[in-house]
Coordinates of C-alpha atoms in Angstrom, one line a residue:
M17 CA -21.7 25.3 -15.5
A18 CA -21.7 25.4 -11.7
T19 CA -18.9 27.1 -9.9
R20 CA -17.0 25.5 -7.1
E21 CA -18.8 27.6 -4.6
E22 CA -22.2 26.5 -6.0
I23 CA -21.1 22.9 -6.0
L24 CA -20.1 23.2 -2.2
L25 CA -23.6 24.5 -1.2
N26 CA -25.3 21.3 -2.1
F27 CA -22.7 18.9 -0.7
D28 CA -22.5 17.5 2.8
P29 CA -18.8 16.8 3.7
S30 CA -20.0 14.6 6.7
G31 CA -22.3 12.4 4.4
I32 CA -21.8 9.0 2.9
G33 CA -19.2 8.7 0.1
V34 CA -21.3 8.7 -3.1
D35 CA -20.3 6.3 -5.8
N36 CA -20.0 8.9 -8.4
G37 CA -16.8 7.9 -10.0
N38 CA -14.7 10.5 -8.3
L39 CA -12.2 10.2 -5.4
L40 CA -13.9 10.1 -2.0
G41 CA -17.3 10.6 -3.8
L42 CA -16.3 14.4 -4.0
P43 CA -18.7 16.5 -6.2
F44 CA -16.3 18.2 -8.5
D45 CA -15.7 17.8 -12.1
Y46 CA -12.7 18.6 -14.4
D47 CA -13.5 22.3 -14.6
S48 CA -14.3 23.0 -10.9
A49 CA -11.4 21.0 -9.5
N50 CA -8.0 22.4 -8.5
I51 CA -6.2 19.0 -8.5
I52 CA -6.6 16.7 -11.5
V53 CA -5.8 12.9 -10.7
F54 CA -4.9 10.5 -13.5
G55 CA -5.2 6.7 -13.0
I56 CA -2.9 4.7 -15.2
P57 CA -3.6 1.0 -15.3
W58 CA -0.2 -0.1 -16.5
E59 CA 2.2 -2.7 -15.2
V60 CA 3.7 -4.3 -18.5
T61 CA 7.2 -4.4 -17.4
V62 CA 6.7 -5.7 -13.7
S63 CA 9.3 -8.5 -13.0
Y64 CA 7.7 -9.9 -9.7
G65 CA 4.2 -9.7 -8.4
S66 CA 1.3 -8.5 -10.7
G67 CA -1.9 -6.8 -10.0
T68 CA -0.8 -3.1 -9.5
A69 CA -2.6 -2.4 -12.9
F70 CA -5.8 -2.5 -10.7
G71 CA -4.4 -0.1 -8.1
P72 CA -5.9 3.0 -9.5
N73 CA -9.4 1.5 -9.2
A74 CA -8.6 -0.2 -5.8
V75 CA -7.7 3.3 -4.6
L76 CA -10.8 4.9 -6.1
E77 CA -13.2 2.2 -4.6
S78 CA -11.6 2.4 -1.2
S79 CA -11.5 6.2 -1.2
R80 CA -15.2 6.5 -0.5
Q81 CA -14.8 5.0 3.0
L82 CA -12.6 7.9 4.0
D83 CA -13.8 10.7 6.0
L84 CA -13.0 14.1 4.6
Y85 CA -11.6 15.9 7.5
D86 CA -7.8 16.1 7.4
F87 CA -5.8 17.3 10.4
D88 CA -3.3 19.1 8.3
N89 CA -5.7 20.9 6.0
P90 CA -9.3 20.4 7.3
E91 CA -11.0 22.4 4.5
G92 CA -8.4 21.3 1.7
W93 CA -11.0 19.2 -0.1
K94 CA -12.8 22.4 -0.9
K95 CA -10.2 23.3 -3.5
G96 CA -11.5 20.4 -5.5
I97 CA -10.1 17.2 -6.6
F98 CA -11.2 15.3 -9.5
M99 CA -10.1 11.7 -10.8
V100 CA -10.2 11.4 -14.7
E101 CA -11.9 8.2 -15.7
I102 CA -9.4 5.3 -15.8
P103 CA -8.6 4.8 -19.5
K104 CA -10.1 1.5 -20.7
D105 CA -7.8 1.3 -23.9
I106 CA -4.7 1.5 -21.8
Q107 CA -6.1 -1.3 -19.5
Q108 CA -6.7 -3.4 -22.5
K109 CA -3.2 -2.9 -24.0
N110 CA -1.6 -3.6 -20.7
E111 CA -3.5 -7.0 -20.3
V112 CA -2.1 -8.1 -23.7
L113 CA 1.5 -6.5 -23.5
R114 CA 1.9 -7.9 -19.9
Q115 CA 2.0 -11.4 -21.4
D116 CA 4.5 -10.5 -24.2
A117 CA 6.8 -8.9 -21.6
A118 CA 6.6 -11.8 -19.3
R119 CA 8.0 -14.1 -22.5
I120 CA 11.0 -11.7 -22.6
I121 CA 11.6 -11.9 -18.8
E122 CA 11.3 -15.6 -18.8
H123 CA 13.8 -15.9 -21.8
M124 CA 16.3 -13.7 -20.0
E125 CA 15.9 -15.6 -16.7
Q126 CA 17.0 -18.7 -18.6
G127 CA 20.3 -17.1 -19.5
K128 CA 19.2 -16.3 -23.0
R129 CA 19.7 -13.1 -25.2
V130 CA 16.7 -11.5 -26.6
E131 CA 18.8 -10.3 -29.6
D132 CA 19.2 -14.0 -30.6
D133 CA 15.4 -14.3 -31.0
P134 CA 14.0 -12.2 -33.9
D135 CA 10.6 -12.8 -32.7
L136 CA 11.2 -11.5 -29.1
T137 CA 13.4 -8.7 -30.5
Q138 CA 10.2 -7.3 -32.2
V139 CA 8.1 -7.9 -29.3
L140 CA 10.5 -5.9 -27.0
K141 CA 10.4 -3.1 -29.6
T142 CA 6.7 -3.2 -29.5
V143 CA 6.7 -3.1 -25.6
N144 CA 8.9 -0.2 -25.6
Q145 CA 6.8 1.7 -28.1
E146 CA 3.5 1.2 -26.2
C147 CA 5.1 2.3 -22.9
Q148 CA 6.4 5.4 -24.7
A149 CA 2.7 6.0 -26.0
V150 CA 1.4 5.7 -22.4
N151 CA 4.0 8.2 -21.3
Q152 CA 3.0 10.6 -24.2
W153 CA -0.6 10.2 -23.3
L154 CA 0.0 11.3 -19.7
F155 CA 2.2 14.2 -20.8
K156 CA -0.4 15.6 -23.0
Q157 CA -3.1 15.2 -20.3
A158 CA -0.9 16.7 -17.5
Q159 CA 0.3 19.4 -19.6
A160 CA -3.3 20.6 -20.6
A161 CA -4.3 20.6 -16.9
I162 CA -1.1 22.6 -15.9
K163 CA -1.8 25.0 -18.6
Q164 CA -5.3 25.7 -17.1
G165 CA -3.5 26.4 -13.7
K166 CA -4.4 23.1 -12.2
K167 CA -2.2 20.8 -10.1
V168 CA -1.6 17.0 -11.3
A169 CA -1.2 13.8 -9.7
A170 CA -0.8 10.2 -10.9
I171 CA -2.0 6.9 -9.4
G172 CA -0.2 3.7 -10.8
G173 CA 0.1 1.1 -11.8
D174 CA 3.7 0.3 -11.6
H175 CA 6.3 2.9 -11.0
S176 CA 6.9 3.6 -14.6
V177 CA 3.7 5.5 -15.2
P178 CA 4.4 9.0 -13.8
L179 CA 7.2 9.8 -16.2
G180 CA 4.8 11.7 -18.6
A181 CA 3.6 13.8 -15.7
I182 CA 7.2 14.5 -14.6
Q183 CA 8.1 15.7 -18.3
A184 CA 5.0 17.9 -18.2
L185 CA 6.2 19.5 -15.1
A186 CA 9.6 19.9 -16.6
A187 CA 8.0 22.0 -19.4
S188 CA 6.5 24.4 -16.8
Y189 CA 9.1 24.5 -14.1
P190 CA 12.8 25.5 -14.9
E191 CA 13.9 23.7 -11.8
F192 CA 12.7 21.2 -9.3
G193 CA 13.6 18.3 -7.1
I194 CA 12.2 14.8 -6.6
L195 CA 11.4 13.3 -3.2
H196 CA 11.4 9.6 -3.8
I197 CA 9.9 7.2 -1.3
D198 CA 10.7 3.5 -2.4
A199 CA 12.3 0.3 -1.3
H200 CA 14.2 0.4 -4.6
A201 CA 16.3 3.1 -6.3
D202 CA 14.8 2.6 -9.7
L203 CA 17.9 3.8 -11.3
R204 CA 18.5 1.0 -13.7
D205 CA 19.2 1.8 -17.4
A206 CA 16.5 -0.2 -19.3
Y207 CA 16.0 -2.9 -16.9
E208 CA 15.5 -6.3 -18.6
G209 CA 15.6 -4.5 -22.0
F210 CA 12.7 -2.4 -21.3
E211 CA 13.5 1.3 -21.8
F212 CA 10.6 2.5 -19.6
S213 CA 10.7 -0.2 -16.9
H214 CA 9.3 0.2 -13.5
A215 CA 13.0 -0.2 -12.3
S216 CA 14.1 2.6 -14.6
I217 CA 11.7 5.5 -13.7
M218 CA 14.3 7.7 -11.8
F219 CA 17.0 7.0 -14.4
N220 CA 14.7 8.2 -16.9
A221 CA 13.5 11.1 -14.8
L222 CA 17.2 12.3 -14.4
K223 CA 17.4 12.8 -18.2
L224 CA 15.5 15.9 -17.6
P225 CA 17.9 18.8 -16.8
Q226 CA 15.1 20.6 -15.0
I227 CA 15.4 18.1 -12.1
S228 CA 18.3 19.4 -10.0
K229 CA 18.1 17.1 -7.2
L230 CA 16.8 13.4 -6.5
V231 CA 16.4 12.6 -2.8
Q232 CA 15.5 8.8 -2.1
V233 CA 14.1 7.6 1.1
A234 CA 13.8 4.1 2.6
I235 CA 16.0 2.3 -0.1
R236 CA 16.8 -1.1 0.9
D237 CA 17.1 -3.2 -2.3
I238 CA 19.7 -1.8 -4.7
S239 CA 22.2 -3.0 -7.2
Q240 CA 25.8 -2.1 -7.4
D241 CA 25.4 -0.1 -10.7
E242 CA 23.0 2.0 -8.9
V243 CA 25.0 2.6 -5.9
N244 CA 27.9 3.6 -8.3
L245 CA 25.4 6.0 -10.2
I246 CA 24.5 7.6 -6.8
Q247 CA 28.1 8.0 -5.8
Q248 CA 29.1 9.4 -9.0
S249 CA 26.3 11.9 -9.5
E250 CA 28.2 14.7 -7.7
G251 CA 25.5 15.3 -5.2
R252 CA 22.6 15.3 -7.7
V253 CA 21.3 12.2 -6.1
S254 CA 21.2 11.6 -2.4
A255 CA 20.0 8.3 -0.8
Y256 CA 18.7 7.8 2.6
Y257 CA 19.0 4.0 3.0
D258 CA 16.5 2.3 5.1
P259 CA 19.1 0.4 7.2
Q260 CA 21.0 3.6 8.0
L261 CA 17.8 5.5 8.9
K262 CA 17.0 2.6 11.2
Q263 CA 20.4 2.8 12.9
K264 CA 20.0 6.4 13.4
L265 CA 16.5 6.0 15.0
Y266 CA 17.8 3.2 17.2
A267 CA 20.6 5.4 18.3
G268 CA 18.2 8.0 19.6
I269 CA 18.2 10.4 16.8
S270 CA 14.9 11.9 16.3
W271 CA 12.7 11.4 13.1
L272 CA 12.3 15.2 12.9
E273 CA 16.0 15.7 12.9
I274 CA 16.3 13.3 10.2
C275 CA 13.5 14.6 8.1
K276 CA 14.9 18.2 8.5
Q277 CA 18.2 16.9 7.0
I278 CA 16.4 15.2 4.1
V279 CA 14.2 18.3 3.3
A280 CA 17.1 20.6 3.3
E281 CA 18.6 19.0 0.4
L282 CA 15.5 19.7 -1.8
P283 CA 15.1 22.9 -4.0
Q284 CA 12.0 25.2 -3.5
N285 CA 9.7 23.2 -5.9
V286 CA 9.3 19.6 -5.1
Y287 CA 7.6 16.6 -6.7
I288 CA 6.8 13.6 -4.6
S289 CA 7.2 10.2 -6.0
F290 CA 5.7 7.6 -3.6
D291 CA 6.1 3.9 -4.4
V292 CA 4.2 2.4 -1.7
D293 CA 6.8 -0.6 -1.4
G294 CA 8.7 2.0 0.4
L295 CA 6.3 1.3 3.4
D296 CA 6.5 -1.6 5.7
P297 CA 4.9 -4.4 3.6
K298 CA 2.1 -4.9 6.2
L299 CA 0.7 -1.7 4.8
C300 CA 0.4 -2.7 1.2
P301 CA 1.2 -6.4 1.1
N302 CA 0.0 -6.8 -2.4
T303 CA 2.4 -4.3 -3.9
G304 CA 4.5 -5.4 -6.9
T305 CA 7.8 -6.0 -5.2
P306 CA 7.5 -6.0 -1.4
V307 CA 10.7 -5.8 0.6
P308 CA 11.0 -6.2 4.4
G309 CA 11.6 -3.1 6.5
G310 CA 10.5 0.3 5.4
L311 CA 8.5 3.2 6.9
E312 CA 5.2 3.5 8.7
L313 CA 2.5 5.6 6.9
E314 CA 2.5 8.2 9.6
Q315 CA 6.3 8.5 9.3
T316 CA 6.0 9.3 5.5
F317 CA 3.3 11.8 6.3
F318 CA 5.6 13.4 8.7
L319 CA 8.3 13.7 6.2
F320 CA 5.9 15.4 3.7
R321 CA 4.6 17.8 6.4
E322 CA 8.2 18.9 6.8
V323 CA 8.4 19.6 3.2
V324 CA 5.5 21.9 3.6
N325 CA 6.7 23.4 7.0
S326 CA 10.0 24.3 5.3
G327 CA 8.1 26.6 2.9
R328 CA 8.7 24.6 -0.1
Q329 CA 6.1 23.9 -2.7
I330 CA 4.8 20.4 -3.8
I331 CA 4.1 20.9 -7.5
G332 CA 2.9 17.4 -8.1
F333 CA 3.0 13.8 -7.0
D334 CA 2.3 10.2 -7.9
V335 CA 1.4 7.1 -5.7
C336 CA 2.4 3.8 -7.4
E337 CA 2.5 0.1 -7.0
V338 CA -0.8 0.0 -5.0
G339 CA -1.8 -3.7 -5.1
N340 CA -5.2 -5.0 -6.2
S341 CA -6.8 -5.5 -2.7
E342 CA -9.2 -3.5 -0.5
W343 CA -6.5 -3.0 2.2
D344 CA -4.0 -1.8 -0.3
G345 CA -6.5 0.4 -1.9
N346 CA -7.4 1.8 1.5
V347 CA -3.7 2.7 2.4
G348 CA -3.2 4.0 -1.0
A349 CA -6.4 6.2 -1.0
R350 CA -5.0 7.7 2.2
A351 CA -1.7 8.6 0.6
V352 CA -3.3 10.1 -2.3
Y353 CA -5.7 12.2 -0.1
K354 CA -3.0 13.3 2.3
L355 CA -0.8 14.5 -0.4
C356 CA -3.6 16.2 -2.2
N357 CA -4.2 18.3 1.0
L358 CA -0.5 19.0 1.6
M359 CA -0.1 20.1 -2.0
T360 CA -3.0 22.5 -1.5
L361 CA -1.5 23.7 1.8
S362 CA 2.0 24.3 0.3
E363 CA 0.4 26.4 -2.3
Q364 CA -1.7 28.4 0.2
N365 CA 1.6 29.2 2.1
L366 CA 3.0 30.9 -0.9
S367 CA 0.0 33.4 -1.1

């Protein structure tokens, strides 16, 4: 088995991106890579636009067009990044169950109750069970990688998919925080009856006592119940709403000052959950639930840099809701690669 050093001897980082099934055409395999990336083609519970189940593949295909030089960590790629093959069985289940879930959503949108329809009640039970099965699959995969000393990352799919990875990290870290970039708070309890809805990911994550803090940035589409949950969290959840961020910027407060305030709320270990609809929709127009407003990509990277500059450690991340298009994949690939390099940099800062 070739070592990482041996692999690097035969690789030209300035060469063409090879179609070898790995992100950016990098030459690493599971054993030689420091970061293991899981693509989860799942969007069963989406309630608006579809296509994000193909997001992992869009990121993979677009990543070969990226140059490897990164201004934050020029040689970060040498630590090794490997993307596990996108599971075809999950993709196939998604295609079937997405239609079933759509029946439930349509039923509810007509003002009817699922409980009054025995057939749909069973369908809902099945959907919840299969969503849990996907969570368990990622949990086992991520836990195995973590036990080998590797870092883990997830690419969605809708925003429900990283729960298994977050649970695996909770089994290894006694305390960590989540930095959550999103247009939505995702704090709904079993939205539309789906226990593991894309709109419930942070509600479910907060069930883990290891998560001491959730800091949300760029939120601009939120329900009253979610606002109440934030206000009643006794400081466990902090929200930096997009309209308020814009007001501060328009008033002349620097983005650096704002980012320092955001980062100061986070504990030493940080998981980053990046739903690309937190960005201005021009950047990922085919995301599942686009909302006007949001951040520029470089603004987001600036915030992530401040996490590293503060001496905190990025222990894992996800990039979710990437749409099924070349442009969305291009932006998503850049987000994934930047976070890989910053995660490696944060680890180096500790040594």
